[in-house]
XYZ file of C-alpha atoms in Angstrom:
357
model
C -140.153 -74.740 -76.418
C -138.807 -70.950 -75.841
C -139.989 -71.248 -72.459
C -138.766 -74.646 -71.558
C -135.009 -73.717 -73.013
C -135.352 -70.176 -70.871
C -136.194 -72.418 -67.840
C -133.386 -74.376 -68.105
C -130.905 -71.716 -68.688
C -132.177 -70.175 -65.486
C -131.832 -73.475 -63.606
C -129.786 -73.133 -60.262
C -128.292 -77.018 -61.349
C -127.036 -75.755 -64.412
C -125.088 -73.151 -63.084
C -121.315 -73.064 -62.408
C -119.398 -71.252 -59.874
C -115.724 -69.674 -61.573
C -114.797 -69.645 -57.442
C -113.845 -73.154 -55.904
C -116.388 -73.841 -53.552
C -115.077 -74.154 -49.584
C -116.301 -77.803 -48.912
C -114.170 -79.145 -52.196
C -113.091 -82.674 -51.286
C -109.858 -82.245 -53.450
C -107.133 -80.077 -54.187
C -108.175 -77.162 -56.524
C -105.884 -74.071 -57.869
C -107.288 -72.023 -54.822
C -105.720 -73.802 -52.545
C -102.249 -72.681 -53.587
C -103.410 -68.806 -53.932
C -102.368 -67.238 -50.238
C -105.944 -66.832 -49.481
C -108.929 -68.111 -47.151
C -108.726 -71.859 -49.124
C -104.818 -72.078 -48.426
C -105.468 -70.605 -45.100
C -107.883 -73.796 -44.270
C -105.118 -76.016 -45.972
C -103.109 -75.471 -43.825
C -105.541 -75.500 -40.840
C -107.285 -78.443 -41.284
C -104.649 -80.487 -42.881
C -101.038 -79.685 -42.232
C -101.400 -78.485 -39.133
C -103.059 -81.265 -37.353
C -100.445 -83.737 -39.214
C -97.535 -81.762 -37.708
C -98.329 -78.760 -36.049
C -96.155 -77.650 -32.675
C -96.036 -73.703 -31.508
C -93.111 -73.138 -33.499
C -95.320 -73.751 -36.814
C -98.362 -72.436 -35.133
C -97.179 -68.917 -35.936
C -97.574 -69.285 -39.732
C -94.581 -66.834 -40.253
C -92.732 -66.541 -43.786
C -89.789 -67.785 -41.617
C -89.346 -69.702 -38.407
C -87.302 -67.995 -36.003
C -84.956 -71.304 -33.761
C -82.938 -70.896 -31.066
C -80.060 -72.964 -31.646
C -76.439 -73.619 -30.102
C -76.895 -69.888 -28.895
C -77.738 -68.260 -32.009
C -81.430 -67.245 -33.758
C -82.061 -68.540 -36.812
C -84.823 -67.679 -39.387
C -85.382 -70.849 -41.913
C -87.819 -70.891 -44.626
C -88.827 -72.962 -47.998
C -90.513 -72.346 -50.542
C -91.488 -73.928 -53.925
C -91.630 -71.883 -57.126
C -93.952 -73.125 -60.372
C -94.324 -70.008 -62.220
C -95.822 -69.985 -65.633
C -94.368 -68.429 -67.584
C -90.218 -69.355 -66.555
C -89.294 -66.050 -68.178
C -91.364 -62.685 -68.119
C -90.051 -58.766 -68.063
C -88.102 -58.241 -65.489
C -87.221 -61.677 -63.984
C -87.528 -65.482 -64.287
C -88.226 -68.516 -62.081
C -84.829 -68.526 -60.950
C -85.278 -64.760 -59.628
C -87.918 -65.801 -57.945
C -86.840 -69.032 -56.329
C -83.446 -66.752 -54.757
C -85.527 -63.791 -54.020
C -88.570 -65.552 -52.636
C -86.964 -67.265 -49.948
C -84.056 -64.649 -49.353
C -87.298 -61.801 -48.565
C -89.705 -64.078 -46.547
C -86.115 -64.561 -44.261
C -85.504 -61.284 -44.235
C -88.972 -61.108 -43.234
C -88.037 -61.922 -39.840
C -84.836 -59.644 -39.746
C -82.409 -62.109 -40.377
C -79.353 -61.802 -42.577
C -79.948 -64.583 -44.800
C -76.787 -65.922 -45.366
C -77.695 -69.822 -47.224
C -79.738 -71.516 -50.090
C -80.597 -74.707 -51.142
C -81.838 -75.624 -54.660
C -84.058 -78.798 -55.212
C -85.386 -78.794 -59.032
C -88.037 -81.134 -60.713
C -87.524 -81.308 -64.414
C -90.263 -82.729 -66.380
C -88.688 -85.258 -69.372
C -87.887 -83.121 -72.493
C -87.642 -79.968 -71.256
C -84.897 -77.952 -73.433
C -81.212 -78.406 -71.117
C -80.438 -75.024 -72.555
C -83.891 -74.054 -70.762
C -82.003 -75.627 -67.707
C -79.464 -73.911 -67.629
C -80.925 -70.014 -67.945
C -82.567 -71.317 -65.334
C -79.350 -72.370 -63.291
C -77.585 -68.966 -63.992
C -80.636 -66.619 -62.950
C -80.220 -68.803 -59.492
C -76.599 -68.202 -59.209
C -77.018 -64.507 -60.366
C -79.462 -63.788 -57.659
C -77.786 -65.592 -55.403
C -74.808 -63.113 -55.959
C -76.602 -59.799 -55.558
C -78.599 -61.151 -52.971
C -75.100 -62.069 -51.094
C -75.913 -65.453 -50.312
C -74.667 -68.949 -51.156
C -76.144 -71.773 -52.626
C -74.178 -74.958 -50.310
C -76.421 -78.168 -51.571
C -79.336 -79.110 -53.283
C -81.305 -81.896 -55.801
C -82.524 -82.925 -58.628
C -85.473 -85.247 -59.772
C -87.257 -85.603 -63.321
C -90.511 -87.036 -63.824
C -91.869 -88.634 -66.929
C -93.139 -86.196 -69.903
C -96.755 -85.288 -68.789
C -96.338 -85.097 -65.661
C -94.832 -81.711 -64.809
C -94.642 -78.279 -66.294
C -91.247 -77.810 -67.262
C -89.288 -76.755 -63.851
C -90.487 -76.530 -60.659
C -87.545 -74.917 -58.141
C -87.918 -75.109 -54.501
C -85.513 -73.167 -51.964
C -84.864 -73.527 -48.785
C -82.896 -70.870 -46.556
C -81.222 -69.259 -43.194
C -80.132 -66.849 -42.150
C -79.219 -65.026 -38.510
C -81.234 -62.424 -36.492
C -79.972 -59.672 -34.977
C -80.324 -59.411 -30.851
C -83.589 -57.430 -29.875
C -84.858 -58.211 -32.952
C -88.758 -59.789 -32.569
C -90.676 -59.243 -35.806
C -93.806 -61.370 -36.358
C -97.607 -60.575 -37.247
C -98.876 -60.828 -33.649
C -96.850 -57.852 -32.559
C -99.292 -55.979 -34.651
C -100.339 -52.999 -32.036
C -103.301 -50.126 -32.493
C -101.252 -46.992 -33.422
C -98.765 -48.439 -35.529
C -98.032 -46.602 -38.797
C -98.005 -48.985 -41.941
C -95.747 -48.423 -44.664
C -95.437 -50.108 -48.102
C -91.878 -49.975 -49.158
C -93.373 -49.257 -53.364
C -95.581 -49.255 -56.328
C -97.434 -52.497 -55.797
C -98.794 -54.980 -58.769
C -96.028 -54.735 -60.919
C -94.771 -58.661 -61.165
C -98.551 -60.153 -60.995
C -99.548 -58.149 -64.321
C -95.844 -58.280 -65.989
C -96.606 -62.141 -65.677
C -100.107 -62.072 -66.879
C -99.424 -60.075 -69.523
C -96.853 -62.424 -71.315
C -98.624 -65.437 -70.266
C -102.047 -64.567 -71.928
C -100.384 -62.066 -74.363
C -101.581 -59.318 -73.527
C -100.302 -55.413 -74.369
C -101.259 -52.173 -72.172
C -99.354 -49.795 -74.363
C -96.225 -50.044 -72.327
C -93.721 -52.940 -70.821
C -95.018 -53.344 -67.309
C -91.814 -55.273 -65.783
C -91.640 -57.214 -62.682
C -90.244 -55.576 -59.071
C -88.534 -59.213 -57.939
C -85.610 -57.670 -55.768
C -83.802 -59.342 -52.725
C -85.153 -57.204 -49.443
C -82.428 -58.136 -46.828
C -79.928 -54.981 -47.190
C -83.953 -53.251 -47.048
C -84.510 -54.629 -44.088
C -81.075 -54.037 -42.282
C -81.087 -50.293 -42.958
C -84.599 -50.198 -41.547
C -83.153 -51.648 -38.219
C -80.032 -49.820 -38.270
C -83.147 -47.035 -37.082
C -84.691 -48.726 -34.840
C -84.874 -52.798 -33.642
C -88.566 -51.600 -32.726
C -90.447 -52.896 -35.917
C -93.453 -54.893 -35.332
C -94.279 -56.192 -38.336
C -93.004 -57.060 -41.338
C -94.222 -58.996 -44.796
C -93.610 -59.294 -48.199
C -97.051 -59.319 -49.988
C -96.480 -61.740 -52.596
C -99.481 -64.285 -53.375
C -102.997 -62.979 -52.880
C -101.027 -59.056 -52.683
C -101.145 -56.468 -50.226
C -105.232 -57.219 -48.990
C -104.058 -60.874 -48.028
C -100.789 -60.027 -46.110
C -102.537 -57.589 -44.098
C -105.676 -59.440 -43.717
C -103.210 -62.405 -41.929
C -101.402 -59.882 -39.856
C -104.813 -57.995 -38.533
C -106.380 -61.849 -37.595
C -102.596 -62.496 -36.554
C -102.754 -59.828 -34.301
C -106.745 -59.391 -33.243
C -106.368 -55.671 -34.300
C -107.972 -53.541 -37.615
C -106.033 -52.011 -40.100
C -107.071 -49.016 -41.483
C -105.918 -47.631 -45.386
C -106.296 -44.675 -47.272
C -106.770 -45.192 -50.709
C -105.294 -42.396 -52.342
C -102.139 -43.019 -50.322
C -101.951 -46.288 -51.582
C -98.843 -46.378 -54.482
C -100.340 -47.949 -57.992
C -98.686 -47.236 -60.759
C -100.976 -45.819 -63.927
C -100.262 -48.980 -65.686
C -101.009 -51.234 -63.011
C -104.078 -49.336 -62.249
C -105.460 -49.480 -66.181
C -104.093 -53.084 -66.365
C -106.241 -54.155 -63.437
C -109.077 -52.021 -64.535
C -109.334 -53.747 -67.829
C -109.314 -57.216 -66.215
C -111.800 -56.777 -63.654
C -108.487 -57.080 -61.154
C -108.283 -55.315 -57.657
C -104.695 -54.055 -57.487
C -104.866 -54.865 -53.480
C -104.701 -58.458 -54.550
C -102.038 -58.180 -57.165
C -98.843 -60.541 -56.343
C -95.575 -58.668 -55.944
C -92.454 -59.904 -55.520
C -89.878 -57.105 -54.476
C -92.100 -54.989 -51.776
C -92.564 -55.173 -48.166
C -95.087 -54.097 -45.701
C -94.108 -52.774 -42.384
C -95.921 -51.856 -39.221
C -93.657 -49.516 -37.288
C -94.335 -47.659 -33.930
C -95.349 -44.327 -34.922
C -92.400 -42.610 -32.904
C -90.017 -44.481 -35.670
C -92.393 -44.322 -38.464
C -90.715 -40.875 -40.221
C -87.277 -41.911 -39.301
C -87.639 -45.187 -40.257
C -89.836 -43.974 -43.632
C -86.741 -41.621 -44.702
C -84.379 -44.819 -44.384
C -86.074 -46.404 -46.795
C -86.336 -44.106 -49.481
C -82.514 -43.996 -49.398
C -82.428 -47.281 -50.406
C -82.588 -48.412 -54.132
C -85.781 -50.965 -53.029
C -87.452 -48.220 -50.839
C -87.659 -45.333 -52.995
C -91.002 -45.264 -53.509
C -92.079 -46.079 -49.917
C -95.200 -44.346 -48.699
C -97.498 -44.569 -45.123
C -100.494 -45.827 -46.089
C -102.577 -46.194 -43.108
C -102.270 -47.327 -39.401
C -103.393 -50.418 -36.850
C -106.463 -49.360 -34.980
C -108.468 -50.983 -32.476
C -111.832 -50.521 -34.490
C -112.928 -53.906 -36.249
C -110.379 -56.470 -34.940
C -109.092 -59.090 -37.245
C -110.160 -56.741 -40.647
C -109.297 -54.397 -42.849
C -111.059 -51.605 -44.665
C -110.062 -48.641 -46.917
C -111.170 -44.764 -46.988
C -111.901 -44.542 -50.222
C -111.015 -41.838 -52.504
C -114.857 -41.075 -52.686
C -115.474 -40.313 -49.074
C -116.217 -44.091 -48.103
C -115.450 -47.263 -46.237
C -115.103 -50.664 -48.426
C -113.613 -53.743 -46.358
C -110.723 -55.511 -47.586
C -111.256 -59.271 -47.029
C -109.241 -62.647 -47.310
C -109.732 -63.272 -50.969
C -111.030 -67.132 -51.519
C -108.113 -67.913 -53.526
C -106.249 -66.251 -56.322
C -107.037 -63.738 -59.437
C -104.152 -64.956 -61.130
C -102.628 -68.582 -60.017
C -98.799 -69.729 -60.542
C -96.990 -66.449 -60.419
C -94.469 -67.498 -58.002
């Protein structure tokens, strides 16, 4: 009997995958994680439904020409669990999100819209904290909130809040900042520590301590942004590595583009407590959600200049170069490890920690 119960623990069929698998006929939590599964979302569903060359560059922002003027416009839908964590809240996010992916594109933002769903019974007081952090943002972000709606759905049927946001905002002449600009040569920079909000989030939602308070870095980007420009109009790439981290954004700008990107680990900035929190999880920091940090691929002429900009600004002081755009493996990205090695840096599948944003 021994044999027949070690048999069947060893069966393939009884096995279970923790990863959704890649032919799943429905929806699964990967699907919303910034990786390879929302990357085929969006290929094999959305895009054939509606797709047209403005969408087909799968920016954070479209860039429109209209009545004379560029504008960026963006949405984005926030279900963050928990609604309150160190450092910030869902209505942080839902201003900051879609103020940064705009600025992603150089544009000023300039206006918001607010649509909530509120599931039946949620606390108004809850509401309302919620309503404030939007406006509050909003302020320091310098941006106005001119319309917006509100549904509820039955109790059961939501989580709570759910916040979506949609933006614009104007960009500057001479300004073209996308992923396919992407060129071997170009010096990438990451603007701070990364990891921060993805662990401050996990570590109220599952309750977990690390010895210290590890808050999140939400943070508007825009004013970032501008004084990078005021340099030079010459950047080539910009992106705020929020779901699926800093290995997903430049895993989209590398395929994006058709060129490699090349890190060095040690150059890399991970804060000691992001480091032992991911360490302790089994977590790879390069896949860590952040929420106040951009990447940027500059020409290398502009890459001091525009380096020193940034750490004169209150959401750049930490910037580092952390590696460069090669020609070597188009369309990936690998690390020099702190060991003497090479380890590539794929698409992740889906998501180490879903619903931070």
């Amino acid at each position: 009997m021994a044999d027949l119960a070690t048999e069947a623990a060893v069966d393939p069929a009884n096995w279970t995958c923790p990863a959704p698998l890649r032919d799943q006929p429905v929806v699964v939590m990967g699907h919303g994680g910034g990786g390879a599964l929302s990357a085929e979302l969006i290929e094999q569903v959305f895009a054939p439904a509606y797709g047209n060359p403005t969408l087909a560059a799968l920016t954070d922002s479209a860039v429109l020409d209209l009545g004379g003027a560029r504008l960026a416009f963006s949405t984005d839908s926030y279900v963050v669990r928990p609604l309150f964590f160190p450092g910030g809240s869902l209505g942080d996010l839902a201003v900051n999100g879609t103020v940064n992916d705009l600025a992603m594109s150089g544009a000023r933002p300039a206006y918001l819209s607010t649509a909530f769903v509120l599931e039946e019974g949620v606390a108004l007081d809850v509401v309302g904290r919620v309503a404030h952090a939007i406006g509050a943002a909003a302020e320091a972000a310098g941006v106005t909130i001119v319309t917006g709606d509100t549904k509820v759905v039955e109790s059961g049927h939501g989580d709570g809040i759910y916040v979506t946001t949609a933006g614009v905002g104007l960009v500057p002449d001479g300004v073209d900042i996308r992923p396919q600009r992407a060129r071997p040569g170009d010096t990438v920079i990451v603007s701070g520590p990364i990891g921060l909000h993805g662990v401050a989030v996990m570590s109220v939602r599952e309750g977990l301590e690390f010895g210290v308070e590890i808050t999140s870095d939400t943070a508007p980007l825009a004013n970032l942004v501008a004084a990078m420009l005021a340099v030079t109009r010459d950047i080539h790439v910009l992106r705020d590595p929020t779901r699926g981290g800093l290995g997903a954004s430049l895993n989209e700008i590398a395929r994006a583009s058709g060129t490699g990107v090349r890190l060095r680990e040690r150059a890399v900035p991970v804060p000691d407590e992001v480091a032992n929190a991911c360490g302790f999880l089994g977590l790879d920091p390069l896949y860590v959600a952040n929420e106040g940090r951009l990447v940027a691929f500059v020409p290398p002429r502009h890459a001091e200049a525009v380096l020193a900009a940034m750490r004169a600004h209150p959401q750049g002081g930490g910037a580092a170069i952390i590696g460069e755009c090669v020609e070597d493996h188009p369309g990936m990205v690998v690390v020099a490890t702190a060991l003497g090695g090479t380890r590539v840096v794929d698409l992740p599948l889906g998501e180490q920690l879903p619903r931070i944003c």
